[in-house]
Short mmCIF file of C-alpha atoms in Angstrom, two decimals:
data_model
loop_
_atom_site.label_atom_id
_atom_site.label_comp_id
_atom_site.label_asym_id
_atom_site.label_seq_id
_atom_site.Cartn_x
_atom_site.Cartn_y
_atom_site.Cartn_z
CA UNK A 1 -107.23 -21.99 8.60
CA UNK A 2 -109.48 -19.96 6.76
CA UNK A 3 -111.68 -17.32 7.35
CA UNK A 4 -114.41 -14.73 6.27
CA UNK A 5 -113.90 -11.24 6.75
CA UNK A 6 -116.39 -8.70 6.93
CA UNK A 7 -115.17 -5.30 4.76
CA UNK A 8 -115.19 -2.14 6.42
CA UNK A 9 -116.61 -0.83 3.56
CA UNK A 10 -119.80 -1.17 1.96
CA UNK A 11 -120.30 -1.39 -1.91
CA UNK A 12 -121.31 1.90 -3.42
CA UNK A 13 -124.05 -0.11 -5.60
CA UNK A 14 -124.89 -3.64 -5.90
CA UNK A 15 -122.68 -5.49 -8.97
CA UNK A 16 -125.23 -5.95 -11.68
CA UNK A 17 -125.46 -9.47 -13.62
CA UNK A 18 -125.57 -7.02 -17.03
CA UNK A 19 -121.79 -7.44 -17.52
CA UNK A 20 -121.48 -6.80 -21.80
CA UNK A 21 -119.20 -4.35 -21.39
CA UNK A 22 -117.22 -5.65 -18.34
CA UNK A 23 -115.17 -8.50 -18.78
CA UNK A 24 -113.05 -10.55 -16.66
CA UNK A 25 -109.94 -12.84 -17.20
CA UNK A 26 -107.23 -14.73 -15.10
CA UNK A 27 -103.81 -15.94 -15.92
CA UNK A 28 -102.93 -19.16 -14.56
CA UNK A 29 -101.01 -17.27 -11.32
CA UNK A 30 -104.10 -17.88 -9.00
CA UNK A 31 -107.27 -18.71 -10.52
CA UNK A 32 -109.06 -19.32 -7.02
CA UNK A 33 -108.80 -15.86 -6.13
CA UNK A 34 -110.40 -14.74 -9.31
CA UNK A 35 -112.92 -16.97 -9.60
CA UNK A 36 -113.81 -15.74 -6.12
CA UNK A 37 -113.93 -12.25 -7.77
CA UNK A 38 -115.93 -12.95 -10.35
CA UNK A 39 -118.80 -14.36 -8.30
CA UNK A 40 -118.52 -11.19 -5.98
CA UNK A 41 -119.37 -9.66 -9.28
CA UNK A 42 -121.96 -11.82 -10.28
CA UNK A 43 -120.02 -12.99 -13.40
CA UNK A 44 -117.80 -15.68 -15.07
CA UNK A 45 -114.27 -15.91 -16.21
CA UNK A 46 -113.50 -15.32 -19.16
CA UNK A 47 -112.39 -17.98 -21.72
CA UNK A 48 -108.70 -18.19 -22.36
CA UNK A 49 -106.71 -20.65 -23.98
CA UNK A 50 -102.78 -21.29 -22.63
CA UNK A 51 -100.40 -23.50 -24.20
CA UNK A 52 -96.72 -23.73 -23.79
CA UNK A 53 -94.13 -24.83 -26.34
CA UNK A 54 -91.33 -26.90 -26.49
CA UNK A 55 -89.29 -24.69 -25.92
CA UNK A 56 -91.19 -22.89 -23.27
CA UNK A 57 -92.24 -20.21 -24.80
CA UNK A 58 -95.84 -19.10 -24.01
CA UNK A 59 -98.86 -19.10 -26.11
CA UNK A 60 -102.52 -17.35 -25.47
CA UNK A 61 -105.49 -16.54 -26.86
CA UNK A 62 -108.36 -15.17 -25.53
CA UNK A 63 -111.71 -17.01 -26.85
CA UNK A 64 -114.39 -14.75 -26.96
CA UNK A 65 -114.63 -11.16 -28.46
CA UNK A 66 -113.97 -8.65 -26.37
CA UNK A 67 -114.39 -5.68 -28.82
CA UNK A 68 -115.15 -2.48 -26.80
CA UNK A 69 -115.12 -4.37 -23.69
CA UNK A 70 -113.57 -3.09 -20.67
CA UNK A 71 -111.26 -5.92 -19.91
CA UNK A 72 -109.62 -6.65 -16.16
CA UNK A 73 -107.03 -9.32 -16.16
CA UNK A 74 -106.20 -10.64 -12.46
CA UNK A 75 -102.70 -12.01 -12.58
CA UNK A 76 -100.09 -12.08 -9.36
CA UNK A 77 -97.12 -12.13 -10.39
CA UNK A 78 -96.00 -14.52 -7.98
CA UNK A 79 -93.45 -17.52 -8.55
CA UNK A 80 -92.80 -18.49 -11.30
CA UNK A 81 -92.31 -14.80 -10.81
CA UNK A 82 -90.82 -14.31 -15.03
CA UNK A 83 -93.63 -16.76 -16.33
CA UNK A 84 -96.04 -14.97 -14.40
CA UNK A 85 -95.09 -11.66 -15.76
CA UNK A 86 -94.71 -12.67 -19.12
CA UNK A 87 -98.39 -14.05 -18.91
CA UNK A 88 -99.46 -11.05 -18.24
CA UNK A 89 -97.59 -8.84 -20.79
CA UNK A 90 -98.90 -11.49 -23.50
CA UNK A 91 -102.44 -11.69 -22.47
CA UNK A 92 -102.37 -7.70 -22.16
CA UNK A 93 -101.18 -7.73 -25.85
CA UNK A 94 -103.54 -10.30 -26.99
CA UNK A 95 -106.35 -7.95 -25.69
CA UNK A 96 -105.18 -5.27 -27.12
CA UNK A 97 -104.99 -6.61 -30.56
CA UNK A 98 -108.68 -8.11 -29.74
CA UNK A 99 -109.57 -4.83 -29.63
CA UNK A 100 -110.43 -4.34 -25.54
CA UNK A 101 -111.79 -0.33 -25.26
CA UNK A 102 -110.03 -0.91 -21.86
CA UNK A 103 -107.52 -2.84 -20.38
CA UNK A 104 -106.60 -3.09 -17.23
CA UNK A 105 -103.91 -5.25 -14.97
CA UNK A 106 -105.10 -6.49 -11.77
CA UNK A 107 -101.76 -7.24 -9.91
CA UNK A 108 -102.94 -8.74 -7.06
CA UNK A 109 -98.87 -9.30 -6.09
CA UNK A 110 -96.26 -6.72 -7.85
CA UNK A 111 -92.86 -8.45 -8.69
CA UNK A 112 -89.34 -6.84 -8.63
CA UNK A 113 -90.65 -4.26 -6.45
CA UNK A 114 -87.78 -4.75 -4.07
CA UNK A 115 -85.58 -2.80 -5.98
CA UNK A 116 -87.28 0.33 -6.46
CA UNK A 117 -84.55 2.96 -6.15
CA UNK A 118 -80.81 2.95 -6.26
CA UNK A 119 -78.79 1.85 -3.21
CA UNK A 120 -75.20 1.12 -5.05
CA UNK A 121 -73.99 1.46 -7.96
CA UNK A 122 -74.44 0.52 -11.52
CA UNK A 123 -77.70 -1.60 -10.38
CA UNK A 124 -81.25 -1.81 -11.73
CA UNK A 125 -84.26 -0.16 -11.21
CA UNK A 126 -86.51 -3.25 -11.74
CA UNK A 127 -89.87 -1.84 -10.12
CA UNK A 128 -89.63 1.21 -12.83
CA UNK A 129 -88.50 -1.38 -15.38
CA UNK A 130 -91.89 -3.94 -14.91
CA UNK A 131 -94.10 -0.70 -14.67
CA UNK A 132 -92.80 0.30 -18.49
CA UNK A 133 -92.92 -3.46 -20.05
CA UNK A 134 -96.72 -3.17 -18.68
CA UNK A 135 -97.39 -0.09 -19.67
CA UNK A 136 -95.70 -0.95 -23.44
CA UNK A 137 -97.51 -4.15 -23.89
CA UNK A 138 -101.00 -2.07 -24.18
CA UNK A 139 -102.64 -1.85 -20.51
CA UNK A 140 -104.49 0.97 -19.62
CA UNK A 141 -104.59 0.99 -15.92
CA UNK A 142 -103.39 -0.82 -13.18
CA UNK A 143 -104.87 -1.89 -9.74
CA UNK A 144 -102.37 -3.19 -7.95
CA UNK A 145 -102.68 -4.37 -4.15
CA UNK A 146 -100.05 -3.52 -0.85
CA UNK A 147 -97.02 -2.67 -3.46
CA UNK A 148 -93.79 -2.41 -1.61
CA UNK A 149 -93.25 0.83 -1.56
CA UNK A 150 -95.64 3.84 -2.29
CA UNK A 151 -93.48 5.82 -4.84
CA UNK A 152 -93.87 2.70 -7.08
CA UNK A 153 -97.44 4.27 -8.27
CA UNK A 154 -94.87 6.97 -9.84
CA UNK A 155 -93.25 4.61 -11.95
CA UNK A 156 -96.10 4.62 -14.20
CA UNK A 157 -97.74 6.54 -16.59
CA UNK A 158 -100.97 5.04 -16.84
CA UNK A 159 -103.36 5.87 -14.29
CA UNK A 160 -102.64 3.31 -10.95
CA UNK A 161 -105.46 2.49 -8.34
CA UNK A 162 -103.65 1.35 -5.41
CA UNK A 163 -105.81 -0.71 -2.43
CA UNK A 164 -104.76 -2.13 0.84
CA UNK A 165 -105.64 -5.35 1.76
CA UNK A 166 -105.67 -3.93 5.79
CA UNK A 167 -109.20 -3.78 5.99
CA UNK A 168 -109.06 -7.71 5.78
CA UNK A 169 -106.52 -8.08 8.22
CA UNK A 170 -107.81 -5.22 10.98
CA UNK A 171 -110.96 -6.73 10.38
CA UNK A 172 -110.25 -10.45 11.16
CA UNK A 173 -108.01 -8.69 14.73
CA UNK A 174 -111.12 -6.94 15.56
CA UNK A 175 -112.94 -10.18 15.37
CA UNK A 176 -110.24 -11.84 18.04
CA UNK A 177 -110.80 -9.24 20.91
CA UNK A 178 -107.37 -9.59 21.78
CA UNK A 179 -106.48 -7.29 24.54
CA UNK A 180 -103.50 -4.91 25.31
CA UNK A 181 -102.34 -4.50 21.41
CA UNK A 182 -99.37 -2.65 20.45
CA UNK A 183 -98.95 -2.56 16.91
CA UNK A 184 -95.00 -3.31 15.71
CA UNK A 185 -93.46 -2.46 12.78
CA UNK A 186 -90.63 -4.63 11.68
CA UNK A 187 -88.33 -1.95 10.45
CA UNK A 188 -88.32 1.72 10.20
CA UNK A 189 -89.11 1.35 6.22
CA UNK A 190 -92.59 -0.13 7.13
CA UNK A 191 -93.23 2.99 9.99
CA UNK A 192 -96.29 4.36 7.55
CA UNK A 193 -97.97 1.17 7.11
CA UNK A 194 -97.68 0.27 10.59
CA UNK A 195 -98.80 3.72 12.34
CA UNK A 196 -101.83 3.32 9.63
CA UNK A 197 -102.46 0.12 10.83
CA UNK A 198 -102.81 1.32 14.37
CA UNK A 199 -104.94 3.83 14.03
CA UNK A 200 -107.39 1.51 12.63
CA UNK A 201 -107.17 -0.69 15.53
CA UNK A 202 -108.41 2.14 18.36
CA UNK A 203 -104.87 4.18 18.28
CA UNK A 204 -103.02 1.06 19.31
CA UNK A 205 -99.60 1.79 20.84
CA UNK A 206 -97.15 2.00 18.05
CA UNK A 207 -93.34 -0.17 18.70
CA UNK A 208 -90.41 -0.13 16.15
CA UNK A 209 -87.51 -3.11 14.98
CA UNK A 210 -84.41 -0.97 14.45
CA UNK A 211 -82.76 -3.71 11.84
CA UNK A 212 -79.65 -4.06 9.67
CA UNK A 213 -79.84 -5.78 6.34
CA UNK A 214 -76.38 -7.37 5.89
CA UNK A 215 -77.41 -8.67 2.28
CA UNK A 216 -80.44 -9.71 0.70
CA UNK A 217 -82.63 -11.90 2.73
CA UNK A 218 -80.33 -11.33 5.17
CA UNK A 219 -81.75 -8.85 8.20
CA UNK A 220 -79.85 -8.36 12.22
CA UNK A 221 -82.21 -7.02 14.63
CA UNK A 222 -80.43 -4.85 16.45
CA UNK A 223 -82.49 -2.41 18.75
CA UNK A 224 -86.44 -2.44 19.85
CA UNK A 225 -88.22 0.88 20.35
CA UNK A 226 -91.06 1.13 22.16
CA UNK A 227 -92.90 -0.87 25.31
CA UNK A 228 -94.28 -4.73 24.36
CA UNK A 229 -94.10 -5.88 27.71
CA UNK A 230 -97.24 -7.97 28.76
CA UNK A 231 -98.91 -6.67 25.42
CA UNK A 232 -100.00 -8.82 22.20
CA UNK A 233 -97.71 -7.44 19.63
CA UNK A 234 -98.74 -7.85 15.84
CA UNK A 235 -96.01 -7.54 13.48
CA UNK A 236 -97.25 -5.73 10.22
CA UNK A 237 -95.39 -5.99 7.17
CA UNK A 238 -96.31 -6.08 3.11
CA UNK A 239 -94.75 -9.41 2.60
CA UNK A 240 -93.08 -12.24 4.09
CA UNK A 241 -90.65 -13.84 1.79
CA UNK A 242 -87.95 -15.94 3.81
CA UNK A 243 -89.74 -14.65 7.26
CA UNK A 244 -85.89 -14.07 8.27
CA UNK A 245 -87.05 -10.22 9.79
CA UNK A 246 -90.53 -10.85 10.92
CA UNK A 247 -89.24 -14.06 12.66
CA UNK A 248 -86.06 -12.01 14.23
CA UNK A 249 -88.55 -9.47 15.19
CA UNK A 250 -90.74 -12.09 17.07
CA UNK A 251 -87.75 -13.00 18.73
CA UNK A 252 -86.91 -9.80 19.96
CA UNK A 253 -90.21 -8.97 21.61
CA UNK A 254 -90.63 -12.03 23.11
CA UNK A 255 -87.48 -11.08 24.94
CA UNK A 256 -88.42 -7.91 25.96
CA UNK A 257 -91.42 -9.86 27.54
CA UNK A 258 -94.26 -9.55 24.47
CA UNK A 259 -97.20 -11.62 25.79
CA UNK A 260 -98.46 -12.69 22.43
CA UNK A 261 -96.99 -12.41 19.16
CA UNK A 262 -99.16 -12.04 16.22
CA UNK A 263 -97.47 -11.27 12.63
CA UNK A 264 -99.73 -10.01 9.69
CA UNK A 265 -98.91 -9.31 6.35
CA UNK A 266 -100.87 -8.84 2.67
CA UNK A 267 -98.55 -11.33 0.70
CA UNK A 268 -97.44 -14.69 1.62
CA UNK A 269 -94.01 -14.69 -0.81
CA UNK A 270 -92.66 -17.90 1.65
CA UNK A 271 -89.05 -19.02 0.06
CA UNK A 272 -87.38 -21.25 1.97
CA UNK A 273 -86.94 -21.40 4.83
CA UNK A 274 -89.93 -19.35 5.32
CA UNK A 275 -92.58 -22.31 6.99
CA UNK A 276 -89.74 -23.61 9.10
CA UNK A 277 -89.40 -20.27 10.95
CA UNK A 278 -93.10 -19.25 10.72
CA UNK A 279 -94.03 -22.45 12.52
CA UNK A 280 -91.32 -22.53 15.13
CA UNK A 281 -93.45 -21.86 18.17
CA UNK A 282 -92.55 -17.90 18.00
CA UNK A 283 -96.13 -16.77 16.45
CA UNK A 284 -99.82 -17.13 17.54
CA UNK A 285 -100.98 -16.82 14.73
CA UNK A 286 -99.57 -15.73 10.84
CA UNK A 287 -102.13 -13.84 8.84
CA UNK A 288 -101.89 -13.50 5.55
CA UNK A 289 -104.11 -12.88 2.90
CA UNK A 290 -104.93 -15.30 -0.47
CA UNK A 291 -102.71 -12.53 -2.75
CA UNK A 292 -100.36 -15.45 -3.32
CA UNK A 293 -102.13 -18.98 -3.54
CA UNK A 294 -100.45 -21.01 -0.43
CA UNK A 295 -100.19 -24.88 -2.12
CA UNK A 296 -101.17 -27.26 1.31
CA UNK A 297 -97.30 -28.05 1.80
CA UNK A 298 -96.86 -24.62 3.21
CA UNK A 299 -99.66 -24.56 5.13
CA UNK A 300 -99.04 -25.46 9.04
CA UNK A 301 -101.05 -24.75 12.35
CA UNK A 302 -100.72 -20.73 12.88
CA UNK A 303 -101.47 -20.10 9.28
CA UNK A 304 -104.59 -18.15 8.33
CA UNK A 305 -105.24 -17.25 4.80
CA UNK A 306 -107.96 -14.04 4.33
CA UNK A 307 -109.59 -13.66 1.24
CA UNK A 308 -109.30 -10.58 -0.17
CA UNK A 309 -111.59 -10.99 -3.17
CA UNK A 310 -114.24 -8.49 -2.35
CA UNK A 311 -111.91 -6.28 -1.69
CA UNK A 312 -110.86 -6.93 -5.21
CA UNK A 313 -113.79 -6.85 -7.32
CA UNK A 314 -115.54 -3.89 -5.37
CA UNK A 315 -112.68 -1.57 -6.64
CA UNK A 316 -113.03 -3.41 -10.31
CA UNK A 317 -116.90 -2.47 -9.91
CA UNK A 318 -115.85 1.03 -8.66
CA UNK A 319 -113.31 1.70 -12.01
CA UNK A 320 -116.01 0.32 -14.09
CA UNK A 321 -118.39 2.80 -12.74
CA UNK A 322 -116.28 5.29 -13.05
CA UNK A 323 -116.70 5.78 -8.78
CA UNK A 324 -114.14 6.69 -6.03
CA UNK A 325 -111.68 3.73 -5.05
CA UNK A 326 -109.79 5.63 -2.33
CA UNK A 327 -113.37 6.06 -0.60
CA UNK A 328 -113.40 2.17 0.34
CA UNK A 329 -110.48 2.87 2.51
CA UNK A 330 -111.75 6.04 4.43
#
């Protein structure tokens, strides 16, 4: 299922078709989406040519000149999640050496963001480590959508515009008129988003999903705080990757007598056995938004896929302009 949303925001000018300084390029991640983006911005997608060797290494050029051009590549990096990245370090580093005045990484979907502290011992820091092979391969900026955790905008030392794809999301609830909503988060990690997320739908009731992650992918429910019964819960969470928490946490409320169960989240990771749980019977509806591209053998019934290219290219137009980003959010 697809739908339209209406922002909450309006445009702080109207995208002009004069776009010889602004330039805009995809990686092969999800084309859709930016192609969506650049007709928001009245505007084309750049030429680039992508070729893969024998060995698999990548090749890419980019097949216009971009000299002095400020240059936004849109690239998720979404599975293949190291080809992905690597696309986007190379193209950044062909545009640099093309001369770009300004690059700047679109990352729709942020990889290894999971592990963005240490937990144990003698283990990697892998959301600091992508932020410095971006930063090293010649981008200027990043805007990067819903990243896992907020501190990640830390990890870099390149200016970081960081958007929220809730507008989408409340928007699209709004337009449902569902009744008696308490808003759930699915751990205590995700209280911020989900108290956010409240308050944008009327000061909605706020419930929390004590959990205990036995390994990764791996989540016990253990303890629900807050009243769901005879409400429409909606689970809100950045991602859902296996759906093994948001699916537990359905579980849980419909037990403690949730009327409706709603689960909404900006990135639709879905490993295995992610559709099998999703479509189970536990769920309404799943929204997600088109961060990831969903192929049509993970679609199913309860799935509805938001676009959140406006959202997308009014903060490109905003950066361009040199205008307020964080004002599309107020």
């Amino acid at each position: 299922m697809s739908y339209t949303a209406t922002l909450l925001f309006s445009p702080t000018s109207q995208p002009a078709s004069d776009n010889n300084r602004l330039r805009l390029f995809s990686g092969s991640a999800n084309v859709p989406l930016a192609q969506e983006v650049a007709r928001y911005l009245g505007m084309d997608v750049g030429p680039m040519v992508r070729k893969r060797f024998a060995d698999g290494e990548l090749y890419i050029q980019i097949q216009e000149s971009i000299r002095g051009c400020d240059v936004y590549l849109i690239q998720p990096c979404c599975k293949p999640v190291n080809d992905n990245l690597m696309e986007l370090l190379i193209a950044i580093d062909a545009c640099r050496r093309a001369s770009a005045r300004q690059i700047t990484a679109v990352i729709p979907y942020y990889c290894y963001a999971r592990a963005d502290r240490k937990t144990a011992g003698r283990e990697a820091i892998t959301a600091k480590l992508v932020a410095n092979l971006i930063t090293e391969a010649g981008a200027d900026r990043v805007l990067a959508m819903d990243l896992h955790s907020a501190q990640i905008q830390g990890y870099f030392d390149i200016p970081l515009d960081h958007v929220y794809g809730s507008p989408v999301l409340i928007d699209y609830l709004v337009s449902k008129n569902l009744s008696d909503l308490v808003v759930v988060s699915p751990d205590v990690g995700g209280v911020t988003r989900a108290r956010a997320f409240a308050k944008k739908l009327d000061d909605a009731p706020l419930a929390i999903i004590d959990k205990r992650r036995q390994a990764h992918n791996v989540a016990e429910v253990v303890n629900l705080i807050g009243d769901v019964k005879g409400k429409t819960a909606v689970l809100v969470d950045d991602m859902i990757d296996t759906a093994g928490t948001i699916s537990e946490g359905a579980r849980l409320l419909r037990q403690e007598g949730a009327r409706q169960v709603y689960a909404c989240a900006t990135h639709a990771v879905f490993s295995e056995p992610a559709i099998s749980r999703l479509s189970s019977g536990l769920f309404e509806e799943v929204i997600v938004t088109n961060t990831i591209p969903v192929p049509e053998n993970q679609r199913f019934d309860q799935l509805t896929v938001l676009s959140v290219a406006e959202l997308l290219g009014e903060a490109i137009w905003r950066i361009h302009e040199d205008s307020s980003v964080s004002s599309m959010f107020r």
